[in-house]
Structure formats: structure tokens, C-alpha cells
Coordinates of C-alpha atoms and ligand atoms in Angstrom, one line a residue:
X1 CA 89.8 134.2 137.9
X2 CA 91.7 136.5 139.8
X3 CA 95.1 135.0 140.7
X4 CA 98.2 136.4 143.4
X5 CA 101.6 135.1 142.4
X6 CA 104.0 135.7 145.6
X7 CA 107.7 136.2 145.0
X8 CA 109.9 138.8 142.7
X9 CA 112.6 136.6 141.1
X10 CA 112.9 135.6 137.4
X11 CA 110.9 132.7 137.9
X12 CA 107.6 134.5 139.1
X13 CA 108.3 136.6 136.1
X14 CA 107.6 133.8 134.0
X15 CA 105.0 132.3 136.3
X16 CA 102.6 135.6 135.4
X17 CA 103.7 135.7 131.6
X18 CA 102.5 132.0 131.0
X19 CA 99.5 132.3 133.5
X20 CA 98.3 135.5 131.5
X21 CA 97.6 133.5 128.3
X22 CA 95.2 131.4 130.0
X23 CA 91.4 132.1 129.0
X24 CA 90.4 131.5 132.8
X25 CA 92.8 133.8 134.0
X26 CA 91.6 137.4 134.9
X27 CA 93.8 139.7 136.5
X28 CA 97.7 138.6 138.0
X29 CA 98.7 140.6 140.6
X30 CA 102.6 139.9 142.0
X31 CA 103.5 140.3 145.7
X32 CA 106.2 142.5 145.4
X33 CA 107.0 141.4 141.7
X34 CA 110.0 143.1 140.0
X35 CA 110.9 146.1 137.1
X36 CA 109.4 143.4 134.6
X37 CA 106.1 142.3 136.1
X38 CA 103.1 144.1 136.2
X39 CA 100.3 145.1 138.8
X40 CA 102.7 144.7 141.7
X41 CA 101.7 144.9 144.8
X42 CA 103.9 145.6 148.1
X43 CA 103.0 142.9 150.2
X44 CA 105.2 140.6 152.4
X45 CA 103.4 137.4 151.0
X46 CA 104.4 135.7 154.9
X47 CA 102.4 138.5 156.2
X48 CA 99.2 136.0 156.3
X49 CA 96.1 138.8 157.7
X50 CA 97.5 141.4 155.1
X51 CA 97.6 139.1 152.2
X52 CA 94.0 137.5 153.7
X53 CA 92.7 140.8 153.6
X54 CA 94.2 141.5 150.2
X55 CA 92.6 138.1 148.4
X56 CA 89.5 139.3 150.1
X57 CA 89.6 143.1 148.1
X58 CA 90.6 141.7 145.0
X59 CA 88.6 139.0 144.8
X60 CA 91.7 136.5 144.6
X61 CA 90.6 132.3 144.0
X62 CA 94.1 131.2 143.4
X63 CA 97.6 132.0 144.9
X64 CA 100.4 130.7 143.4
X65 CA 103.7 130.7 146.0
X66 CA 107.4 131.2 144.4
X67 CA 109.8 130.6 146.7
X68 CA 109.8 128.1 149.7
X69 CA 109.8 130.1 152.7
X70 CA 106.2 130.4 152.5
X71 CA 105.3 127.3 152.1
X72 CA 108.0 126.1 155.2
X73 CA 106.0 129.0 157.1
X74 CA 102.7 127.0 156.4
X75 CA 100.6 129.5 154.0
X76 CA 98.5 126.4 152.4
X77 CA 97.6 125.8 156.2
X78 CA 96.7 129.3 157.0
X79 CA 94.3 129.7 153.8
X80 CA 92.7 126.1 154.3
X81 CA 89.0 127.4 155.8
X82 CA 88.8 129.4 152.7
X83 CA 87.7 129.6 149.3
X84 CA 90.9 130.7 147.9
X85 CA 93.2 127.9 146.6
X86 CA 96.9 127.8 147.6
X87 CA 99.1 126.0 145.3
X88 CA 101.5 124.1 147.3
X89 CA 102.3 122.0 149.6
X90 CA 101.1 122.1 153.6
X91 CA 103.9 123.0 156.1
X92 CA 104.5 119.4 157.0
X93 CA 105.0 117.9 153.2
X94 CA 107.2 121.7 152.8
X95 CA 110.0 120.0 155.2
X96 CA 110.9 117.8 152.3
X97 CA 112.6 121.1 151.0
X98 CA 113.0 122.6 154.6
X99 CA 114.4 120.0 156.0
X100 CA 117.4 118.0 155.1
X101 CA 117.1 115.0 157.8
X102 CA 113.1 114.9 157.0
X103 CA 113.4 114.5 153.8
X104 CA 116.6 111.8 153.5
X105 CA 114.3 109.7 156.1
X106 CA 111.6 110.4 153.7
X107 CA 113.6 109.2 151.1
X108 CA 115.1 106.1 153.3
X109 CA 111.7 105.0 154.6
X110 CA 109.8 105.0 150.8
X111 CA 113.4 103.4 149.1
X112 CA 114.0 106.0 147.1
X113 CA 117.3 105.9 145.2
X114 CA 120.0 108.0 147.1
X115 CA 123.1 108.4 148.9
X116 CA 123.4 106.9 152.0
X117 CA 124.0 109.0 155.0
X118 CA 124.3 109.4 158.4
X119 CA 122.3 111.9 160.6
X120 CA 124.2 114.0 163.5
X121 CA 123.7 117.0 166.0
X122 CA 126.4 118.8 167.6
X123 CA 126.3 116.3 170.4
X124 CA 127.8 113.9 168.7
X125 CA 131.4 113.3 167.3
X126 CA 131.7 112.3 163.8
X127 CA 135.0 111.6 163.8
X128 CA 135.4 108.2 162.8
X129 CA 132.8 108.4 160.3
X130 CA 134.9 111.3 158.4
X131 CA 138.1 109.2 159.1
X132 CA 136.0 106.1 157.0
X133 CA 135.4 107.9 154.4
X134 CA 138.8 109.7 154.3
X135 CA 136.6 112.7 154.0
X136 CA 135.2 112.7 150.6
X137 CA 132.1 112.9 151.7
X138 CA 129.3 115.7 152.0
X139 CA 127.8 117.1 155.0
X140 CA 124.3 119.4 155.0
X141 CA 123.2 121.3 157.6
X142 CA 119.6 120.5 158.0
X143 CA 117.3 123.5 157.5
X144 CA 116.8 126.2 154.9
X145 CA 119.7 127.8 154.1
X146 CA 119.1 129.8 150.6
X147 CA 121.5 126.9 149.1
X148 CA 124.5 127.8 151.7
X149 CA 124.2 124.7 153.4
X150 CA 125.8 122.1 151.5
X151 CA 129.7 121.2 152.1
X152 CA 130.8 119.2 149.3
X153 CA 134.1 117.9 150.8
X154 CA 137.4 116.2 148.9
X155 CA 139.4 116.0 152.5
X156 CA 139.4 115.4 156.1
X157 CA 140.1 118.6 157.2
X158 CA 137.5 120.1 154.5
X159 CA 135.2 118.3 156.7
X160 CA 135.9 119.1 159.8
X161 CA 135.7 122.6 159.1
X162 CA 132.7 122.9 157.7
X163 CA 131.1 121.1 160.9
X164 CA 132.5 124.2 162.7
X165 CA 131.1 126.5 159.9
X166 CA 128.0 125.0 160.7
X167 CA 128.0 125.4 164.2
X168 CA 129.1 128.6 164.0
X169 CA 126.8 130.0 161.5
X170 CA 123.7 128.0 162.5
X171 CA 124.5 127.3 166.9
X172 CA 126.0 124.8 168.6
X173 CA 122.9 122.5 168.4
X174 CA 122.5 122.6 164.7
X175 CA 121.4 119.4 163.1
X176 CA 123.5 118.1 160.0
X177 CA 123.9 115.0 157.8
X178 CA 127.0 113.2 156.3
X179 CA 126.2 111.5 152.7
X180 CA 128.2 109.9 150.2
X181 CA 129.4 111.7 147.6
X182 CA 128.2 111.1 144.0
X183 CA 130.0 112.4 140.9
X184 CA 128.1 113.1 137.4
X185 CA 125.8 115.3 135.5
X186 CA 122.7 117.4 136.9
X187 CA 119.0 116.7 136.3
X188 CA 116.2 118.9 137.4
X189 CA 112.9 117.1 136.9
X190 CA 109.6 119.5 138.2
X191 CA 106.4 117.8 137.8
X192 CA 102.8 119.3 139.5
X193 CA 101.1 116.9 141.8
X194 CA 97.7 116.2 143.8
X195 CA 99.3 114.1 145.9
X196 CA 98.9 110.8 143.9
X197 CA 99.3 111.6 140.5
X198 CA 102.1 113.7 139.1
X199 CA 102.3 115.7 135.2
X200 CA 106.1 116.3 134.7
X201 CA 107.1 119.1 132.8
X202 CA 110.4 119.1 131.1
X203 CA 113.5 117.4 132.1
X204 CA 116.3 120.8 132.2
X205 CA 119.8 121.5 133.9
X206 CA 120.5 124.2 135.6
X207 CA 124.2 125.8 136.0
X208 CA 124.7 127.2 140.0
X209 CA 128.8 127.1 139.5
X210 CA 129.4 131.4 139.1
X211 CA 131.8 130.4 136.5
X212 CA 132.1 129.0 132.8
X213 CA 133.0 125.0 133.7
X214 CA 131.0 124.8 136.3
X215 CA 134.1 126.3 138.4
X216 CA 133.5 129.4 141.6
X217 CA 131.0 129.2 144.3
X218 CA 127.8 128.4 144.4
X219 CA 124.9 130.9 143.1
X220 CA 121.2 130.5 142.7
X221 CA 121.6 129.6 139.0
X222 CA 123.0 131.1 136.1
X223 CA 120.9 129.6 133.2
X224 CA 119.4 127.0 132.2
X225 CA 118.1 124.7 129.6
X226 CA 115.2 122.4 128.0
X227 CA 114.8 119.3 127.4
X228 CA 117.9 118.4 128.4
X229 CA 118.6 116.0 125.7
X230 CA 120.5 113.5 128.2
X231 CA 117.4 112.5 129.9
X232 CA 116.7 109.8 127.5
X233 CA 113.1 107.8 127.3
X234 CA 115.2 105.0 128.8
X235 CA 116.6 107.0 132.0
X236 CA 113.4 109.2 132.7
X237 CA 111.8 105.6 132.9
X238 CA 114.7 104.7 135.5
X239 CA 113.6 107.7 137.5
X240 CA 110.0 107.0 137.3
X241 CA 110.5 103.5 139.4
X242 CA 113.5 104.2 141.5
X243 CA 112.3 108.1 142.3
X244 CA 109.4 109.6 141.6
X245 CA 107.0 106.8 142.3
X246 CA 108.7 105.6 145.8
X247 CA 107.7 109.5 146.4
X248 CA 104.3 109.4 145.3
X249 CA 103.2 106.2 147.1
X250 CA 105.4 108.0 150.9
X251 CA 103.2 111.3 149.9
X252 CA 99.7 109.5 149.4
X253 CA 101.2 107.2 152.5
X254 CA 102.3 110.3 154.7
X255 CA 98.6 111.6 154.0
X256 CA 100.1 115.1 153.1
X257 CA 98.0 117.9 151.6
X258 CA 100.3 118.2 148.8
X259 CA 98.4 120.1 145.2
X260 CA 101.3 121.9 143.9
X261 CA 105.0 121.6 142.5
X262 CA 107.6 119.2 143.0
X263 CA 111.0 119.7 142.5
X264 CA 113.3 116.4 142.0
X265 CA 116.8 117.6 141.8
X266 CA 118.7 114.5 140.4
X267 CA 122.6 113.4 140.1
X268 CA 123.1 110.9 137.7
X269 CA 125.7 108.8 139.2
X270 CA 127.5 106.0 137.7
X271 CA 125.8 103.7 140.1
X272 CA 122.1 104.7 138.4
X273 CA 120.7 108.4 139.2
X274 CA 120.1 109.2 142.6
X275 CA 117.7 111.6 144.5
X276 CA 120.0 115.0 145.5
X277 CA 117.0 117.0 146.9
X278 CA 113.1 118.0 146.7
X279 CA 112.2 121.3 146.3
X280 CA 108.6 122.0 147.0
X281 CA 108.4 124.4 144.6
X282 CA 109.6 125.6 140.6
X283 CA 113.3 125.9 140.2
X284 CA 115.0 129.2 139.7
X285 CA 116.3 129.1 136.7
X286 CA 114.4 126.3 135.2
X287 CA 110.6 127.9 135.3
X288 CA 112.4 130.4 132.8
X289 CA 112.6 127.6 130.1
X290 CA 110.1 124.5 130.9
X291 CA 107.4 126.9 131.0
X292 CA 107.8 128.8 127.7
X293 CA 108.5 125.0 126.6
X294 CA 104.7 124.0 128.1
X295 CA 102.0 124.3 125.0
X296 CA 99.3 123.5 127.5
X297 CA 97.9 125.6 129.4
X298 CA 99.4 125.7 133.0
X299 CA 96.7 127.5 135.0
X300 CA 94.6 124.1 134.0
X301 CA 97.6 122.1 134.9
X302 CA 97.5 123.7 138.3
X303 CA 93.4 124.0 138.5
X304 CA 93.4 119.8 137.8
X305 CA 95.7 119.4 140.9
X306 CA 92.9 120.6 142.8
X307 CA 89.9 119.2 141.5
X308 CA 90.7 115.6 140.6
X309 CA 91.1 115.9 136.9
X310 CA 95.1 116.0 137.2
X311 CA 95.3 112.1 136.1
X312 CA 93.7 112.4 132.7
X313 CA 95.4 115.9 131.7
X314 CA 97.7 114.9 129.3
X315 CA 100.7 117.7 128.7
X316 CA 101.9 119.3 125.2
X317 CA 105.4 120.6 125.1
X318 CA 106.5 122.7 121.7
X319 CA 109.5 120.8 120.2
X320 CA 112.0 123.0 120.4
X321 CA 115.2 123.9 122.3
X322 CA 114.8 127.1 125.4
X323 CA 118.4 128.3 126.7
X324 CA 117.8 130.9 129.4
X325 CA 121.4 132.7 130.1
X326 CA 121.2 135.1 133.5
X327 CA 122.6 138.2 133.4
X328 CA 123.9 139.2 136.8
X329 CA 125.2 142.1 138.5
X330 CA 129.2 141.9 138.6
X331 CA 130.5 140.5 142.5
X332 CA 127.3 138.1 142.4
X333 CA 127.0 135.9 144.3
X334 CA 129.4 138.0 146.7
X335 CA 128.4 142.2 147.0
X336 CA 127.6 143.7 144.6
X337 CA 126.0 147.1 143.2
X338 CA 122.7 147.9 142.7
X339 CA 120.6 151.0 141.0
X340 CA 122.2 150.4 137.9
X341 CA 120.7 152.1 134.3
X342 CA 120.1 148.6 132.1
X343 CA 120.0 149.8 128.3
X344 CA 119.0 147.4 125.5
X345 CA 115.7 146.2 126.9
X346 CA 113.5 147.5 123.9
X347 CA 116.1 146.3 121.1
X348 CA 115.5 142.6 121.5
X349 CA 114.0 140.7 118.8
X350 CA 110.3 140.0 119.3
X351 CA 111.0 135.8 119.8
X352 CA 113.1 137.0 122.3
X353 CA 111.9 136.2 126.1
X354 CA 113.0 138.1 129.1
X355 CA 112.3 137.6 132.4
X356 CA 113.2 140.3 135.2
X357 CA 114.6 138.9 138.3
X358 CA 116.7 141.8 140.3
X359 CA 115.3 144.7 138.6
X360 CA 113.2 147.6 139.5
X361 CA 111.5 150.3 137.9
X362 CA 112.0 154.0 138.6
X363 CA 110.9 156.9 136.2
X364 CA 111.2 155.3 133.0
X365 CA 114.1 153.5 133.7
X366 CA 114.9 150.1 134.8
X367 CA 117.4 149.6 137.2
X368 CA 119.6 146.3 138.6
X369 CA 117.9 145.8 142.1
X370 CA 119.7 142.7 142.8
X371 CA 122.2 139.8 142.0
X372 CA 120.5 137.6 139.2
X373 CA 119.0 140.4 137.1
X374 CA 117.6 139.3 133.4
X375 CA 117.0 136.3 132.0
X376 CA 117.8 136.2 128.5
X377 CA 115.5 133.1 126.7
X378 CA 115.6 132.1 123.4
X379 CA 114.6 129.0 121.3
X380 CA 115.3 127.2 118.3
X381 CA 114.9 123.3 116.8
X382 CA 118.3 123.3 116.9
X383 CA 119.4 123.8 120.2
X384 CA 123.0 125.1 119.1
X385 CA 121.1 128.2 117.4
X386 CA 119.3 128.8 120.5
X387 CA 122.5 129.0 122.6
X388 CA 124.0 131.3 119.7
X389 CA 120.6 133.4 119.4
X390 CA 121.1 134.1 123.4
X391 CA 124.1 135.0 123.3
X392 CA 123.4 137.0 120.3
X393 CA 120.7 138.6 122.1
X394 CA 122.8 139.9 125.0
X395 CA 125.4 141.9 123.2
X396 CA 121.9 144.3 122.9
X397 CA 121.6 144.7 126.8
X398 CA 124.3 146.7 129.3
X399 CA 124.6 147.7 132.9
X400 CA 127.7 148.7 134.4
X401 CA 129.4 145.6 135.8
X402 CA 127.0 143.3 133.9
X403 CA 128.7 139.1 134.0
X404 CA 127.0 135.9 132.7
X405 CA 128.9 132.7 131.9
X406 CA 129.3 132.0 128.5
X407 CA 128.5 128.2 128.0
X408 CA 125.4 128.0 129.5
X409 CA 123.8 124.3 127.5
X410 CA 127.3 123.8 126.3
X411 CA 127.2 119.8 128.1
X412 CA 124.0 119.3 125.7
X413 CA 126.3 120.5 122.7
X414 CA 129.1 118.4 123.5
X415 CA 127.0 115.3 123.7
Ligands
LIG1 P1 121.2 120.0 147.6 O1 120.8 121.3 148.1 O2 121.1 118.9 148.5 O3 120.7 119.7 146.2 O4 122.8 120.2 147.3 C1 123.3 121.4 146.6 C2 124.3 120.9 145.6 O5 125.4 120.2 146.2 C3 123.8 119.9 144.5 O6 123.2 120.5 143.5 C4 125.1 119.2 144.2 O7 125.8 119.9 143.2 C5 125.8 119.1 145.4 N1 125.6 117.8 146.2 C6 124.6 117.6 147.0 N2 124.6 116.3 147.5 C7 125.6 115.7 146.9 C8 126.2 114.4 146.9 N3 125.7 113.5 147.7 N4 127.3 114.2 146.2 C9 127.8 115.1 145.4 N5 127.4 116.4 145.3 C10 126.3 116.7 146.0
LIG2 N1 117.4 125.8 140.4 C1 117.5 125.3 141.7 C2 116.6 125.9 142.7 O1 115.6 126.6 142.3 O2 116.8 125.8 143.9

């Protein structure tokens, strides 16, 4: 089958590298796609009668959606009275991503395990609420916000000025949450439901800090690895009862039309691990190691969540360690420069994985188009050797200004 991957990051890189070894799978276009990804095609994927009449010429079955402003948008909606599958969830089941306040009463109403919270709009003075908790707390405004949202707060005042921030940035009738704050490690857990069942992949971490020790501002990832040996039989079990099932049993409950990827981004709090967010969709950058982790074939994985099967499919993962490191184009995730030469790219060893993210091609060359720009993967059964092979690997590659944190898996060495 012919299949349209929409998106042009590192992680729709991978998607159309671990699709293309499928035996069902034809030709993979990517809508736009990147300097690494092949047969791209310039189409705005939210542009629904374009990409209609694009499935149409190319004979598309399957689209498979990267990123979540598609999905919020309601693309599974708009391709429902066709033949062509959209993998993901509809519009309304995409607010559990889209939606802050949704998705915490989601959360509340199906007792999954998270942090309690308080929901607000600009209305309303929070005042006391932040004086109670002496303002160690965190506040999120509640829509998409490409991760720019979230105020983790150690002080009153920290508090009170990000509710301004907020109201500035997002209008005087923004809606927002207050949460308790939870300390402890990170645990991305991304699984492919129907709807009632779910086939996890992987447990990873991912590294958003800019800087080694988790330490600067926030980005959209800087590496990340697999299985992350923390998530122990005993704990994934733990987030079977207190997370993932609760959300299976308000999905089938909700009667959402949900075939597609779910995202459970965990904090694993003294107090037992708790629910941070859902994504409705793979994580960026953990796609660039679960999937070369996934022996089985994925576009079956996705073809069962449409056609019943998804129950009985029973996953194979190779047993080895993946470390993806992101190379990123100096400034990130403030300004930075683009249209920069990137040298190396044909001296990596064969074993070697690497998936474009912010790169283009132009005569020959491939240039840095954006902030994340490679993703350097490599693998071993020792997951030390992995981390040295990557690093290894990336004295090969150089753009002007290139930066990547140097202790990307180092919490899984330490343990
Ligand atoms: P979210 O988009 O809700 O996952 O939040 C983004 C990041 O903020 C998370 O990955 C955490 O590092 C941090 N965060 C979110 N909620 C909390 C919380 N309740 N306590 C501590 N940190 C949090
Ligand atoms: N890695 C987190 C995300 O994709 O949002």
C-alpha cells in the first residue's frame, strides 16, 4: 500500500525508515519531509482538499500524522467517509493532548494516578490557592502551546508572574490549571491503541533541559533512550493499573474514535508514578529509538488497530540498548542560524542510524534548516557502548555552531 506520513521532524524520519521495511508497504511519500527523507512532497498536511486530492492521485490507503496540530484540527474526522485510513485519534479524543483542563478531568473522572489540581480562567483570583501552597506549585495554560505552556514554579512570586505571562501571551480570558508539583525521574511510555486494547512499545526518557544536568530552558528534546532500564516489570505493572487501564476503560467509555498512538508522559514521584500528560501522538525524540528497538513490523502494528486484530498481536523488541543524541543548531531553543553546510554525513559507520530533523537539501549539499537538526542513533547490549558509540559517531559530523549535550542516557548509567 501506498502510505502519506505528514510532518518533517526527526521523528517522521524514522516513521518512513521503519515503515519502508514492511512487505505491505509500497511507496512513502512525506508531507513536506526533511534533507533526510525521500519522495517529499510540499503539502501543508492541515490543508484537508489538497491532501484529499493528493491521496486520491497517488492512490494513498493509509496516512500516518506526526505531530498534533493535525489531529487537534480534526484530520481523522475529515477523512472518515473515505477509504483512506487516518492513524490517530478524532478531534475530540485529540484534546487529551490539546487540552490541558480536558484531559486532567479526563484523568480525574477515570481515577487515573496524578496531581491534583485546580482549574481557573482569568476571572478568577488564585490568590489564596498560591498563598497555600507557598507557591511551589505548577500552573499550565490550557491549550497547545509547542511545550511553552508549562510554569514549573519554586515561589510565590514565580507564580504570580507566570499567570501574567499567560494572560499576556495567550489574552485575558485564557484558561489555566494550578497542580501540585511532583519531583523524580521521567518516563515516556507510547503504546498504539484501537480504543480498547493497547501494544506498548518501549519504555524511554527523553532529555528537554538544553543543558547537560538537565539544567537551561526547555526544548523539544535533546536525545533519548531505550528501554529505559528503570522501568522495572514491577513498576510498568504499577502503571498498567493506576494509568493506562483507568485510560483505556474513559476511552472505550468516552466512545472516542481513537486507532492510533498514545503518548503517556509519566513522573515517577515518590508517592507512586503519576500521569504528567498524553500526547496523542509519537514523541519527538523517542520514535528515534523505540522504533529501531521494534523487531515487529510496525505498519501491522498500525494496520491491527484498524481491523480488530490489535489484541492478539503480540510485539518483538531486539534486546539491545538505542541512545539517540540530537545535534542542534547553536542558540536552540532561542534564534538561531540556519543554511548551514553539515559535513560528515557519509562517514558514519553503516550500524549507525540517523535521522534528519531541521535539515534540507540543496544541490548536493545538506543544509541545517532548523533548531533540532540530526539525530545521531546507535545501539549496543551494553548500553554504556551505545552511549560511547554515539558520541563516537558525532565527532564525524560538523556545521558551524553545531551543540548537543553530552550525557544524554547518563541517569541509566548511574543506576
Ligand atoms: P507537560 O506538558 O504537562 O508534560 O509538562 C511539561 C514538563 O513540565 C514535564 O515534562 C515536567 O518536566 C514538568 N511538569 C509538568 N507537570 C509537572 C508537575 N505536576 N510537577 C513537576 N513537574 C511537572
Ligand atoms: N518528547 C516529548 C514530546 O514529543 O512532546
Amino acid at each position: 500500500m501506498n502510505i502519506a506520513i505528514i510532518g518533517s521532524g526527526g521523528r517522521e524520519h524514522a516513521l518512513a525508515w521503519k515503515l519502508q521495511q514492511s512487505e505491505l508497504a509500497e511507496k512513502i511519500f512525506v508531507l513536506p519531509g526533511n534533507g533526510g527523507t525521500k519522495n517529499n512532497i510540499d503539502l501543508d498536511g492541515a490543508n484537508i482538499p489538497d491532501l484529499k486530492a493528493f491521496c486520491f492521485e497517488e492512490n494513498i490507503s493509509l496516512i500516518v500524522v506526526g505531530p498534533e496540530i493535525p489531529l487537534a484540527a480534526g484530520i481523522v474526522d475529515a477523512f472518515e467517509d473515505s477509504d483512506i485510513l487516518v492513524f490517530g485519534p478524532d478531534r475530540e479524543a485529540a484534546q487529551l493532548e490539546g487540552s490541558k483542563i480536558f484531559s486532567k478531568n479526563f484523568m480525574k473522572k477515570y481515577d487515573v494516578a496524578t496531581a491534583d489540581f485546580q482549574t481557573f480562567t482569568a476571572m478568577d483570583d488564585p490568590s489564596d490557592l498560591i498563598e497555600e501552597m507557598k507557591g511551589n506549585l505548577v500552573i499550565k495554560f490550557d491549550g497547545l502551546a509547542a511545550g511553552k505552556g508549562v510554569y514549573v514554579c519554586a515561589s510565590e512570586e514565580e507564580a504570580f508572574s507566570a499567570i501574567e505571562d499567560i494572560k499576556v501571551k495567550y489574552g485575558e480570558d485564557a484558561e489555566y490549571l494550578i497542580e501540585s508539583k511532583l519531583t523524580g525521574q521521567e518516563l515516556s511510555i507510547i503504546g498504539v491503541t484501537d480504543g480498547i486494547n493497547i501494544n506498548c512499545l518501549l519504555p524511554s526518557q527523553d532529555h528537554k533541559a538544553a543543558c547537560d544536568g538537565d539544567k537551561g530552558p526547555n526544548t523539544g528534546g535533546m536525545g533519548a533512550y531505550c528501554p529505559a532500564p528503570l522501568a522495572t516489570e514491577e513498576l510498568l505493572n504499577i502503571i498498567d493499573e493506576t494509568i493506562i487501564l483507568p485510560t483505556l476503560n474513559g476511552i472505550e467509555a468516552e466512545g472516542f474514535n481513537y486507532k492510533g498512538v498514545i503518548y503517556f508522559g509519566i513522573m515517577l514521584d515518590d508517592d507512586g508514578p503519576k500521569l504528567l500528560e498524553y500526547n496523542v501522538r509519537f514523541g519527538d525524540p523517542e520514535t528515534e529509538v523505540i522504533l529501531p528497538a521494534l523487531k515487529s513490523d510496525l505498519l501491522e502494528l498500525i494496520l491491527a488497530s484498524f481491523d480488530g486484530s490489535l489484541g492478539e498481536m503480540e510485539l518483538e523488541f531486539y534486546d539491545e540498548y538505542f541512545v539517540d543524541v540530537v545535534l542542534t543548531s547553536g542558540g536552540y531553543p532561542g534564534p538561531y542560524n540556519k543554511r548551514k553546510v553539515i559535513n560528515g554525513l557519509n562517514d558514519l559507520d553503516d550500524t549507525t542510524l540517523c535521522f534528519h530533523a531541521g535539515t534540507m537539501k540543496e544541490d548536493n549539499k545538506v543544509l541545517t534548516s532548523g533548531g533540532r537538526v540530526l539525530n545521531i542513533v546507535c545501539k549496543d547490549k551494553d548500553i554504556k557502548k551505545a552511549v560511547d558509540a554515539c558520541y563516537s559517531e558525532i565527532k564525524k559530523i560538523n556545521f558551524d555552531k553545531m551543540n548537543y549535550r553530552t550525557d544524554i542516557a547518563f541517569k541509566a548509567l548511574k543506576k
